[in-house]
PDB file of C-alpha atoms in Angstrom:
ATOM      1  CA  UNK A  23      -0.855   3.759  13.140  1.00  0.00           C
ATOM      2  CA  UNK A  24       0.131   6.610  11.324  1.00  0.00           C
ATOM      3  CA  UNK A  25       3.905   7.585  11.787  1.00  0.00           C
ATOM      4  CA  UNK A  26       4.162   4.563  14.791  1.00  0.00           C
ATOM      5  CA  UNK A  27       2.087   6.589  16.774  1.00  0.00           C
ATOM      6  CA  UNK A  28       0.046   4.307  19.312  1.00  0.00           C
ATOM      7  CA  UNK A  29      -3.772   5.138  19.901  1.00  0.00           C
ATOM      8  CA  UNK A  30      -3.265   6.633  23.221  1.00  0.00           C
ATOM      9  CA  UNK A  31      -0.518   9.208  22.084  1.00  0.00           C
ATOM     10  CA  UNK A  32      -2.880   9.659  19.433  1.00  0.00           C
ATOM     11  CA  UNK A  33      -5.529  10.738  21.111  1.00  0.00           C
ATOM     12  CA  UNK A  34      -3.607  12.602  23.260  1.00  0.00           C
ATOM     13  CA  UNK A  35      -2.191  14.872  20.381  1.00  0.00           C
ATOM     14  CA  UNK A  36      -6.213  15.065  19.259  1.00  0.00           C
ATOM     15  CA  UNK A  37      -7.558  15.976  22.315  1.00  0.00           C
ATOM     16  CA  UNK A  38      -4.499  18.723  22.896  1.00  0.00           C
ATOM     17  CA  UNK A  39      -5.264  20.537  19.376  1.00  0.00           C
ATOM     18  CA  UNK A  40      -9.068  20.137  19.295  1.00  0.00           C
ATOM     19  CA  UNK A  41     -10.975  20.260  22.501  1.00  0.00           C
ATOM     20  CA  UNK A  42     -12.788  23.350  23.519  1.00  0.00           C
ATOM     21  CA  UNK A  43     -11.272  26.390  21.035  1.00  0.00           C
ATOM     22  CA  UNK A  44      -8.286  24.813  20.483  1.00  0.00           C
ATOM     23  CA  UNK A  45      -9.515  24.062  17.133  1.00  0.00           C
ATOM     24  CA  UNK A  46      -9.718  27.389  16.212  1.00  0.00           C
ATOM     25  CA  UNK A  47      -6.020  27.842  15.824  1.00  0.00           C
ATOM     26  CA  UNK A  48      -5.427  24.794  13.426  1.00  0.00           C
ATOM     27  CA  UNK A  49      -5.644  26.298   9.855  1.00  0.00           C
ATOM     28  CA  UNK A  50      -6.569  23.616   6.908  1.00  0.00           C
ATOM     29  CA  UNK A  51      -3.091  21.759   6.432  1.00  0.00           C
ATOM     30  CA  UNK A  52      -2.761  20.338  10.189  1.00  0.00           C
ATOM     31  CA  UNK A  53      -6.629  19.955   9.987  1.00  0.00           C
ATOM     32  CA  UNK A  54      -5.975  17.806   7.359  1.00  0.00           C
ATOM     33  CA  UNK A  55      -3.167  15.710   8.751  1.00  0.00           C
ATOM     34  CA  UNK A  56      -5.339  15.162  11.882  1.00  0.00           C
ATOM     35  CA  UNK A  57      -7.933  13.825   9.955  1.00  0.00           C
ATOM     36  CA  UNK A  58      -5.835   9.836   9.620  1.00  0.00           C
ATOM     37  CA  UNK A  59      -5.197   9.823  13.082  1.00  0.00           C
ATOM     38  CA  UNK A  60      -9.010  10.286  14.139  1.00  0.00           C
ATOM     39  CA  UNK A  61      -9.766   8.162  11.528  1.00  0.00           C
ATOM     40  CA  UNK A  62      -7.467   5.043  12.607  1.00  0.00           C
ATOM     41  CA  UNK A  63      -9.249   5.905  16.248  1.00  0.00           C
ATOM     42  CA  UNK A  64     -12.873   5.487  14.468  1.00  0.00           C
ATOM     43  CA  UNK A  65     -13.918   8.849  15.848  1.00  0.00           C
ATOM     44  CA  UNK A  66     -16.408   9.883  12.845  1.00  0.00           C
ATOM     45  CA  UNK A  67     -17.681  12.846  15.022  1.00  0.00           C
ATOM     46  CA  UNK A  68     -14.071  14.461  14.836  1.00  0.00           C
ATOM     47  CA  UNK A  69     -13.274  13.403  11.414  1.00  0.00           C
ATOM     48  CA  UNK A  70     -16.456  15.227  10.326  1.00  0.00           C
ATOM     49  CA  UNK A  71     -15.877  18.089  12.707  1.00  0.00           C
ATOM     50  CA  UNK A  72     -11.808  18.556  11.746  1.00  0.00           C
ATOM     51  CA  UNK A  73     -13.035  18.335   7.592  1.00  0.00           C
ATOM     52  CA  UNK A  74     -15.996  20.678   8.106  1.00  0.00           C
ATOM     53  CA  UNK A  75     -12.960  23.298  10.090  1.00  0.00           C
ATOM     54  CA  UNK A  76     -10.519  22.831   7.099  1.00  0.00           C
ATOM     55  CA  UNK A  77     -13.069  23.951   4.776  1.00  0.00           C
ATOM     56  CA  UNK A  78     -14.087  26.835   6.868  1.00  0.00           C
ATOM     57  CA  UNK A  79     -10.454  28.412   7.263  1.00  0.00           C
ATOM     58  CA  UNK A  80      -9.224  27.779   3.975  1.00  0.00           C
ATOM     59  CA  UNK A  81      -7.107  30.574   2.182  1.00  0.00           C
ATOM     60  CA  UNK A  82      -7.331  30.139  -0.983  1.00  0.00           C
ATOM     61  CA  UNK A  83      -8.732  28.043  -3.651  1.00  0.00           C
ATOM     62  CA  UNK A  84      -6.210  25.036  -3.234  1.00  0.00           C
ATOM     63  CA  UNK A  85      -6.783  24.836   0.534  1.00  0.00           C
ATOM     64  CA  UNK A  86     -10.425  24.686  -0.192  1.00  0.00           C
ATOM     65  CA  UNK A  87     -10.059  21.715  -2.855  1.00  0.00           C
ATOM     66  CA  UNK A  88      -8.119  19.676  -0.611  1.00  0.00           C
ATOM     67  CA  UNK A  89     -10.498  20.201   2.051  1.00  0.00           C
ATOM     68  CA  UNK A  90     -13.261  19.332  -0.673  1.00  0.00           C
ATOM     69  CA  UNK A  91     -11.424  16.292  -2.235  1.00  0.00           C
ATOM     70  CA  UNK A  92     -11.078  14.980   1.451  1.00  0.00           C
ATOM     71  CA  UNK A  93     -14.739  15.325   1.863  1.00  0.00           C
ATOM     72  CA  UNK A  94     -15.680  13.732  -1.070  1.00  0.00           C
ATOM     73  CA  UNK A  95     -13.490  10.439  -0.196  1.00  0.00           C
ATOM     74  CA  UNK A  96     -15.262  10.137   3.116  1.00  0.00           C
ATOM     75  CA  UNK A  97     -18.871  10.246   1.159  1.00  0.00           C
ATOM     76  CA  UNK A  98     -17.671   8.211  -1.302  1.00  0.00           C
ATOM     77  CA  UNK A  99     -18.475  11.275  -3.656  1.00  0.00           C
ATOM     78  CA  UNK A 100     -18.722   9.758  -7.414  1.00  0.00           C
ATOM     79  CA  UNK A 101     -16.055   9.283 -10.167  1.00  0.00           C
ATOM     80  CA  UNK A 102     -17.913  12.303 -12.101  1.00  0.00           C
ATOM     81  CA  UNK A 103     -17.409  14.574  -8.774  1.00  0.00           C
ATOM     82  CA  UNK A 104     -13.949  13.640  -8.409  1.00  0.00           C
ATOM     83  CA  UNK A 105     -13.311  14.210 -12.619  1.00  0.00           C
ATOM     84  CA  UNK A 106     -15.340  18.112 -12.285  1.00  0.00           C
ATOM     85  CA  UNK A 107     -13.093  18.831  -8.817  1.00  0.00           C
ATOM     86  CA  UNK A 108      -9.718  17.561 -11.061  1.00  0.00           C
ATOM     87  CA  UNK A 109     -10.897  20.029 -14.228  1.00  0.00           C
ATOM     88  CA  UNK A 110     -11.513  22.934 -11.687  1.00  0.00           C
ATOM     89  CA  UNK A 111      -7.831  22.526  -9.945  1.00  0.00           C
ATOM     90  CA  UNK A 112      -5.976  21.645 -13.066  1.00  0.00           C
ATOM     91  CA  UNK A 113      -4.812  25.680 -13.386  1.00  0.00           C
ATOM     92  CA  UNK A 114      -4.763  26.870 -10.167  1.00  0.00           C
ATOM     93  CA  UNK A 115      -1.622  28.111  -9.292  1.00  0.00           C
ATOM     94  CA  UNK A 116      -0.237  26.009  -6.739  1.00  0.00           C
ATOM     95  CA  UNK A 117      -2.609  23.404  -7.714  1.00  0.00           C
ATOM     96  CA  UNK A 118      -0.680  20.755  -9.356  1.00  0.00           C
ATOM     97  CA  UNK A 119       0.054  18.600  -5.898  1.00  0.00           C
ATOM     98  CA  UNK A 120      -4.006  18.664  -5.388  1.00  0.00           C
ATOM     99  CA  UNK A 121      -4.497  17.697  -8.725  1.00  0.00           C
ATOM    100  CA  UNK A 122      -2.341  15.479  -9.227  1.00  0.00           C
ATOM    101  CA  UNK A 123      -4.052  13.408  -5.744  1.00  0.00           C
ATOM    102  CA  UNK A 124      -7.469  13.550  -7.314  1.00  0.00           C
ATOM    103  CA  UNK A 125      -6.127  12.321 -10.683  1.00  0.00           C
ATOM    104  CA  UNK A 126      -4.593   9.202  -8.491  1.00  0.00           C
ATOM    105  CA  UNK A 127      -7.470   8.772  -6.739  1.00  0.00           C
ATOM    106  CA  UNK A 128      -9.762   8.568  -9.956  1.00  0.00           C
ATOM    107  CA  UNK A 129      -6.884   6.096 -11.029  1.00  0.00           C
ATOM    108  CA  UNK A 130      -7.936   4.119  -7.836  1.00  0.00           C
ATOM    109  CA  UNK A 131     -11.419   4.129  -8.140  1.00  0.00           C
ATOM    110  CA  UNK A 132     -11.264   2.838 -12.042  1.00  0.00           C
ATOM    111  CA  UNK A 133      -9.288   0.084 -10.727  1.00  0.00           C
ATOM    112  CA  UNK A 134     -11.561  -0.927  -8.595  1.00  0.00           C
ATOM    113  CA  UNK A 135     -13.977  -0.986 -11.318  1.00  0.00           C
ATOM    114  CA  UNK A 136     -11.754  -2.779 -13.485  1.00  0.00           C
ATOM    115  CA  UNK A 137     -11.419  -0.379 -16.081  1.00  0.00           C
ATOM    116  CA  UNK A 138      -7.836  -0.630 -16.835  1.00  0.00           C
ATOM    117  CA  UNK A 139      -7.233   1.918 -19.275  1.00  0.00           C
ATOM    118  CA  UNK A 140      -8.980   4.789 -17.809  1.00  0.00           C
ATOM    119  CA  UNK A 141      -6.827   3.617 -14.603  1.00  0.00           C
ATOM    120  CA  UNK A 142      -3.905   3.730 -16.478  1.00  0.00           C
ATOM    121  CA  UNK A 143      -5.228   7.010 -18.096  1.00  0.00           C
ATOM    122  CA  UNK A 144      -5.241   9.338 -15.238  1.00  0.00           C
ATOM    123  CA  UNK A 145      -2.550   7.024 -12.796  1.00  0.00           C
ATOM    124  CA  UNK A 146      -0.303   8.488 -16.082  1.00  0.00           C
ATOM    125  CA  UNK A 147      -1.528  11.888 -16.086  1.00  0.00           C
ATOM    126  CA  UNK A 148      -0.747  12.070 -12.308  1.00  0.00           C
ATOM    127  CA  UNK A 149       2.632  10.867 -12.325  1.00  0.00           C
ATOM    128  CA  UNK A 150       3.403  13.283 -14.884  1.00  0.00           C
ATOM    129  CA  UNK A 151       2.679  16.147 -12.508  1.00  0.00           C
ATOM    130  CA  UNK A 152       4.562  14.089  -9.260  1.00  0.00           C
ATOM    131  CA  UNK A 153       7.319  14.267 -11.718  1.00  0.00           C
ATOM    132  CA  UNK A 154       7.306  17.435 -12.285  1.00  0.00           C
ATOM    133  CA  UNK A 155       6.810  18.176  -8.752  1.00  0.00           C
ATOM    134  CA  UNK A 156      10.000  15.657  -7.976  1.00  0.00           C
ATOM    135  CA  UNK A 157       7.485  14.262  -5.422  1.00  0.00           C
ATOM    136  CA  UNK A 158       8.604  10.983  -5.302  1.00  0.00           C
ATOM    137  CA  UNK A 159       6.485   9.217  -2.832  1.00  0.00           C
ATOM    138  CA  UNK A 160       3.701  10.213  -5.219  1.00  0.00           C
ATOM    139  CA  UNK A 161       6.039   8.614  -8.060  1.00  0.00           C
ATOM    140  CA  UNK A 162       5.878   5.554  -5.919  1.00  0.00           C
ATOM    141  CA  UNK A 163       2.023   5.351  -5.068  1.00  0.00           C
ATOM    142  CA  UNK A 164       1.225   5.720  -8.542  1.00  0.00           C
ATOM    143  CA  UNK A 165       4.124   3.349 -10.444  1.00  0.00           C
ATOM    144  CA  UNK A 166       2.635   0.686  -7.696  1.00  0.00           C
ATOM    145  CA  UNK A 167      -0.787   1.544  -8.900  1.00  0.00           C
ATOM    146  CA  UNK A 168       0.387   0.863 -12.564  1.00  0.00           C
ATOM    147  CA  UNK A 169       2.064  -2.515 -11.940  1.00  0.00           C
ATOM    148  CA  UNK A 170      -1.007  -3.552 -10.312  1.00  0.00           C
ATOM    149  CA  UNK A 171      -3.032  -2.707 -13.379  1.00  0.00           C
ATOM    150  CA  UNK A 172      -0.864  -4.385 -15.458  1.00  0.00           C
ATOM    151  CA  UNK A 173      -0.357  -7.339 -13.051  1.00  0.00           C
ATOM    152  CA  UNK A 174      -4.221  -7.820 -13.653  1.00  0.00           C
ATOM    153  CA  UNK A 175      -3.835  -7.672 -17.402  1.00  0.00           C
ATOM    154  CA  UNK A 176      -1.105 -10.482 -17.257  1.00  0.00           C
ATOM    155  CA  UNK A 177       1.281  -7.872 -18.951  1.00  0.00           C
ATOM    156  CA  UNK A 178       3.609  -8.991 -16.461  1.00  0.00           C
ATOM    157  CA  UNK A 179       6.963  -7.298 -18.917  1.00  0.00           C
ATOM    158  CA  UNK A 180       4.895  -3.805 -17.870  1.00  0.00           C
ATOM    159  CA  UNK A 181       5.044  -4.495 -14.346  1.00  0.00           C
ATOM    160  CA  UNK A 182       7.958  -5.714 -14.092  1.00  0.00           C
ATOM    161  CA  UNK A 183       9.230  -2.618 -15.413  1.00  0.00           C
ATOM    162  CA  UNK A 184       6.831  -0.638 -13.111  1.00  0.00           C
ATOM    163  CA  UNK A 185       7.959  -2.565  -9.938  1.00  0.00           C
ATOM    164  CA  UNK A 186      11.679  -2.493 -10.983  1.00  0.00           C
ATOM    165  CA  UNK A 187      11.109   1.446 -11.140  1.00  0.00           C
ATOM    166  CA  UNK A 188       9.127   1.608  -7.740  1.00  0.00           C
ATOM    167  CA  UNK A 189      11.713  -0.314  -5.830  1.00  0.00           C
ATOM    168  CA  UNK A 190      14.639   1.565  -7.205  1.00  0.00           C
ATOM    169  CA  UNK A 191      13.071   4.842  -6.155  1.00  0.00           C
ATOM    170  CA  UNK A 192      12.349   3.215  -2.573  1.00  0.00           C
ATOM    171  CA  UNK A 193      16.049   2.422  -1.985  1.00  0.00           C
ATOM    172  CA  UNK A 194      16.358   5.680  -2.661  1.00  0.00           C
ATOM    173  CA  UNK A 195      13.705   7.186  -0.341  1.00  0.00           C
ATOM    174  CA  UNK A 196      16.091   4.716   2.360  1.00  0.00           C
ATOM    175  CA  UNK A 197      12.177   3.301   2.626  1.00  0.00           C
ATOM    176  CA  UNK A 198      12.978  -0.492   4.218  1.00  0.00           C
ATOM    177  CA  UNK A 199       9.244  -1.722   4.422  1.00  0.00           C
ATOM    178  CA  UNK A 200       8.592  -0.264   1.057  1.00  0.00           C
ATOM    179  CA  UNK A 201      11.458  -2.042  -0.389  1.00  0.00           C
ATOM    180  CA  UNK A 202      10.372  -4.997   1.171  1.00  0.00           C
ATOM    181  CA  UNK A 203       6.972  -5.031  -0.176  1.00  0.00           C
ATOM    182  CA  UNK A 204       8.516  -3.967  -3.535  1.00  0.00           C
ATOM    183  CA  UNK A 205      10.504  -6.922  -3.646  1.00  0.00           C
ATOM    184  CA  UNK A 206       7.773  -9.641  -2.808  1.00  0.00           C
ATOM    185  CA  UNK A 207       5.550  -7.520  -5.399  1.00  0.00           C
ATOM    186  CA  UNK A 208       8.328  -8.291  -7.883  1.00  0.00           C
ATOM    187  CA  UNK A 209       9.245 -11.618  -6.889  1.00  0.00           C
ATOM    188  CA  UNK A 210       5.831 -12.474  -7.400  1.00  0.00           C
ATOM    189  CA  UNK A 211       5.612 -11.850 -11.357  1.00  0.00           C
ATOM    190  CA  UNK A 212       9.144 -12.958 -12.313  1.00  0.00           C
ATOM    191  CA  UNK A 213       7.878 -16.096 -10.858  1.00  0.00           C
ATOM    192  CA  UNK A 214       4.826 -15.725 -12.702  1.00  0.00           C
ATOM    193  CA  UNK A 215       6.609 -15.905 -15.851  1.00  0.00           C
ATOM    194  CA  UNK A 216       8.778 -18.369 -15.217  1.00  0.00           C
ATOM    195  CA  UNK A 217      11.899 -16.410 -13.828  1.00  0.00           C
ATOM    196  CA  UNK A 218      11.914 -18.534 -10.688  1.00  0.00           C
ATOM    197  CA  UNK A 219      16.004 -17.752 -10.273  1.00  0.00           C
ATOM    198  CA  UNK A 220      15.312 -13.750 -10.387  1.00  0.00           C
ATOM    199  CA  UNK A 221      11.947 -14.168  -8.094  1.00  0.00           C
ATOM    200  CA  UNK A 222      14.148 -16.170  -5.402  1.00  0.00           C
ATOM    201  CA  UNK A 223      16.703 -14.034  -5.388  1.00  0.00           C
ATOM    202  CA  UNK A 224      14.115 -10.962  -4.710  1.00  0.00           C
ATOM    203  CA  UNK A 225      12.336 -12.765  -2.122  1.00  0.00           C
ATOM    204  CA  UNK A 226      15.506 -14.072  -0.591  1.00  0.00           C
ATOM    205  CA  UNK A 227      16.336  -9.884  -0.217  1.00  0.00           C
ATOM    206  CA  UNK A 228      12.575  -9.121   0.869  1.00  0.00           C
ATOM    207  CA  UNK A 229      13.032 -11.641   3.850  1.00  0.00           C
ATOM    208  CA  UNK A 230      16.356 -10.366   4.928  1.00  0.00           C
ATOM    209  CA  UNK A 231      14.404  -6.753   5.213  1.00  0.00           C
ATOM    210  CA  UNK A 232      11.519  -8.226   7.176  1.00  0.00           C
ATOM    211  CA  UNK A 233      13.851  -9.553   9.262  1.00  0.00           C
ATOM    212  CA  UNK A 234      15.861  -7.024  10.436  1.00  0.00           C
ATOM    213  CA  UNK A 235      12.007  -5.256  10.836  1.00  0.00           C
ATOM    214  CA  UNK A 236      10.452  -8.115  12.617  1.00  0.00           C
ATOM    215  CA  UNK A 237       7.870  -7.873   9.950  1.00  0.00           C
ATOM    216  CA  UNK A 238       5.665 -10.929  10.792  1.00  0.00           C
ATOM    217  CA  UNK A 239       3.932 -10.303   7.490  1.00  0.00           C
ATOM    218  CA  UNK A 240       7.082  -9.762   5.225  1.00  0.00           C
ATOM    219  CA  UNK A 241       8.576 -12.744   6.432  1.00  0.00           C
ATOM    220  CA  UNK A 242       4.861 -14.704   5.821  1.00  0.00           C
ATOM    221  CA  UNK A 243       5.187 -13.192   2.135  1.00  0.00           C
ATOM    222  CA  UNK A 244       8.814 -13.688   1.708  1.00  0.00           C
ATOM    223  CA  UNK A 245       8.463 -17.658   3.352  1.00  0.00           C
ATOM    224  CA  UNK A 246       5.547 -18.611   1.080  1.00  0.00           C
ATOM    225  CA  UNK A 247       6.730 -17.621  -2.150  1.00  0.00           C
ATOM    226  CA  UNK A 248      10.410 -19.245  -1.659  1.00  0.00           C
ATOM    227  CA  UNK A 249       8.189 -21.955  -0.520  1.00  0.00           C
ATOM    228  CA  UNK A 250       6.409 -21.934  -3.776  1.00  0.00           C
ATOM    229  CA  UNK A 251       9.329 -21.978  -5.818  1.00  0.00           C
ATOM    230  CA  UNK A 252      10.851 -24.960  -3.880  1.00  0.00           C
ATOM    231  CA  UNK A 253       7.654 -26.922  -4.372  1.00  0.00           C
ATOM    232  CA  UNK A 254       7.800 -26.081  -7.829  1.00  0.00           C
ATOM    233  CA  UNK A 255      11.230 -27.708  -7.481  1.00  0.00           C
ATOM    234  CA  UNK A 256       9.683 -30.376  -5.782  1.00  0.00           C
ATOM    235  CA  UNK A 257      12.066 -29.869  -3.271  1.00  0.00           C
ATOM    236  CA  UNK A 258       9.321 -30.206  -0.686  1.00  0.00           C
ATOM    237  CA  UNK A 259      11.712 -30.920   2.479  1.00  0.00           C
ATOM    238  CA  UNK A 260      13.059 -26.711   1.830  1.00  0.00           C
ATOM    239  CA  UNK A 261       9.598 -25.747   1.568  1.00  0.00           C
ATOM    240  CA  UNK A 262       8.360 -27.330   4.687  1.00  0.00           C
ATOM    241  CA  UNK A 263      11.608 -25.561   6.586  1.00  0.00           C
ATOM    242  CA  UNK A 264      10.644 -22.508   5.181  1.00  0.00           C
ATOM    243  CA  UNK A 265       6.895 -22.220   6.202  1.00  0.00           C
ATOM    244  CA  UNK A 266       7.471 -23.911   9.598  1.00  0.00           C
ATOM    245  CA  UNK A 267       9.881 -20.769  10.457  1.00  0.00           C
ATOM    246  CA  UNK A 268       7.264 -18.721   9.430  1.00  0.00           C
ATOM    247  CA  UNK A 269       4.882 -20.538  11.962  1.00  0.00           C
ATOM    248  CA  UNK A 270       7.708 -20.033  14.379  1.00  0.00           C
ATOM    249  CA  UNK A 271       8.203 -16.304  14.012  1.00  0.00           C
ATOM    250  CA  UNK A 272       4.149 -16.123  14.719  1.00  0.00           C
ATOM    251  CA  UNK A 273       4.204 -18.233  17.426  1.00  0.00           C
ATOM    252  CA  UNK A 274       7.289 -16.361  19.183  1.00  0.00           C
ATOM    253  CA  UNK A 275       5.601 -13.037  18.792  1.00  0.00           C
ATOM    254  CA  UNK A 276       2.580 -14.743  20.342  1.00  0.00           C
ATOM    255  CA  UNK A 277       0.237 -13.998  17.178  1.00  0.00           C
ATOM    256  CA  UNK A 278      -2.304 -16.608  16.551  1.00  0.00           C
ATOM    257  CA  UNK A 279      -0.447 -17.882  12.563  1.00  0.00           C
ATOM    258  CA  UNK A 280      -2.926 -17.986   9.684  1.00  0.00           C
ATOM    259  CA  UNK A 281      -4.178 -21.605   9.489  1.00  0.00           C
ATOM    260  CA  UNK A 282      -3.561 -21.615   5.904  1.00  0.00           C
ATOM    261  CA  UNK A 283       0.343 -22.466   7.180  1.00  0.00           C
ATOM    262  CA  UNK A 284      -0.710 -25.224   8.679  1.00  0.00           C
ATOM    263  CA  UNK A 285      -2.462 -26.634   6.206  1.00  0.00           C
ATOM    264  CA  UNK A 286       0.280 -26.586   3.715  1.00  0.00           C
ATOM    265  CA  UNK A 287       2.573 -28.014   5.804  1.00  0.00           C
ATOM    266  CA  UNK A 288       0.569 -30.977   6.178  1.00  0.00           C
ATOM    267  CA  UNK A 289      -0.027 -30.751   2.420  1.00  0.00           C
ATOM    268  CA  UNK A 290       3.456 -30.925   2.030  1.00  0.00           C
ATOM    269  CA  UNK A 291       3.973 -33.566   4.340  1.00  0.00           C
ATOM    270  CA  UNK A 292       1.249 -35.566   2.702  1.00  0.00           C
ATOM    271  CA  UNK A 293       3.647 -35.191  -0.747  1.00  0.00           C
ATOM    272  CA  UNK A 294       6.721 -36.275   0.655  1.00  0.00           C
ATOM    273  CA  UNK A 295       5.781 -39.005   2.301  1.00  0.00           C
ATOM    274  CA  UNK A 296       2.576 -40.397   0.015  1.00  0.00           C
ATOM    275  CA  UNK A 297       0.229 -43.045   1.805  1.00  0.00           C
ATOM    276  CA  UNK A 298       1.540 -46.447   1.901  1.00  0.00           C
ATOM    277  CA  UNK A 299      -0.392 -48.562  -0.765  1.00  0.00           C
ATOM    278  CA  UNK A 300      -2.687 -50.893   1.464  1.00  0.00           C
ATOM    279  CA  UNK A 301      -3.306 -53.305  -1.459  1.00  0.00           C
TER     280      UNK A 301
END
């Protein structure tokens, strides 16, 4: 939940700053900020109420248009709405943060379409004005949302680049769970083109962060692609080791472990010792 906050703090802070007229002194920023938390509790009515309040007591123009972009994500407004809101913000004063969001979010929504280069297109055009803003968690959304375009294209040189850019502003940032996603994210291609020395070494560092985070998922990430590299090594003994910790770390934290672990590690089993010949 958004900044470790549990549900029932959550709705604590919710229920504090918007029941009765205590709505009527949030202006549109915290409106906006509220808006994830009601979300992540699936509370449509206040999500709709807290959007419809940050459009009413906007100040200005920019206020408004964040209030407006956030309404058009939750109706799944159109690529054309999102391109007319980006033209009208583009010059506001002030506007460049806003604009910059909606250019992202167009980025996002070609992806999903798989039209790479207008992705590409406006990802580009937003990171331009993140850089200029030195905002560089926004550097960081949108370099990741470049290396997964490119990842897609199999120009795995470009995303390597991308990633190796994302994960040196993350160490940065101090950002442990984003360098450890950045990692496995890079790990992943340099094994993809054959740089299986480089992508062990990466996951080797990913799993020493997802350790010291107790990141059940890191360490499932981390495990299976060192495990892929040792099978590729047919060094199938390291690779069973490898997953069967990961089925141990689930099984400590009493989370039910994806079956798929399982099943490999009878796969790999089933390799290292083959079936007698019964002939």
């Amino acid at each position: 939940m958004s900044g470790d906050v549990i549900p029932e703090q959550a709705r604590k802070i919710l229920d504090m700053l918007t029941e009765g007229k205590a709505l009527e002194n949030v202006n549109t920023s915290l409106a906006l900020r509220l808006v994830p938390l009601a979300e992540e509790l699936d509370d449509e009515e206040l999500v709709g109420r807290l959007l419809e309040h940050a459009l009413e007591v906007s100040q200005d123009e920019v206020e408004k248009g964040w209030a407006d972009f956030e309404i058009m994500k939750l109706q799944n407004a159109s690529i054309e709405d999102f391109a007319k809101l980006s033209s009208q913000t583009e010059n506001l004063v002030e506007g460049s943060s806003l604009s910059a969001a909606i250019m992202h979010h167009l980025g996002l929504m070609y992806l999903a379409m798989d039209n790479y280069s207008e992705a590409k297109l406006f990802t580009n055009r937003s990171l331009r004005l993140r850089e200029s803003n030195e905002d560089e968690e926004g550097i960081v959304y949108g370099l990741a949302l470049l290396e997964a375009c490119c990842k897609r294209e199999n120009l795995n040189d470009e995303a390597i680049i991308h990633g190796t850019r994302k994960l040196e502003i993350l160490m940065k940032l101090g950002d442990l769970e984003g360098q450890m996603e950045a990692m496995s994210d890079l790990a992943h291609t340099q094994a993809t083109i054959g740089s299986f020395d480089a992508a062990q070494d990466l996951y080797e560092q990913s799993l020493k962060i997802s350790n010291e985070l107790e990141d059940v998922s890191g360490q499932l990430v981390a495990r299976w692609g060192l495990a892929d590299i040792a099978e590729i090594s047919e060094d199938y003994q390291t690779a069973m080791l490898l997953l069967s910790d990961c089925l141990h770390s689930f099984i400590a934290l009493g989370i039910t472990a994806p079956p798929q672990i399982r099943d490999r590690i009878e796969a790999l089993a089933n390799l290292e010792q083959p079936p007698e010949n019964k002939e």
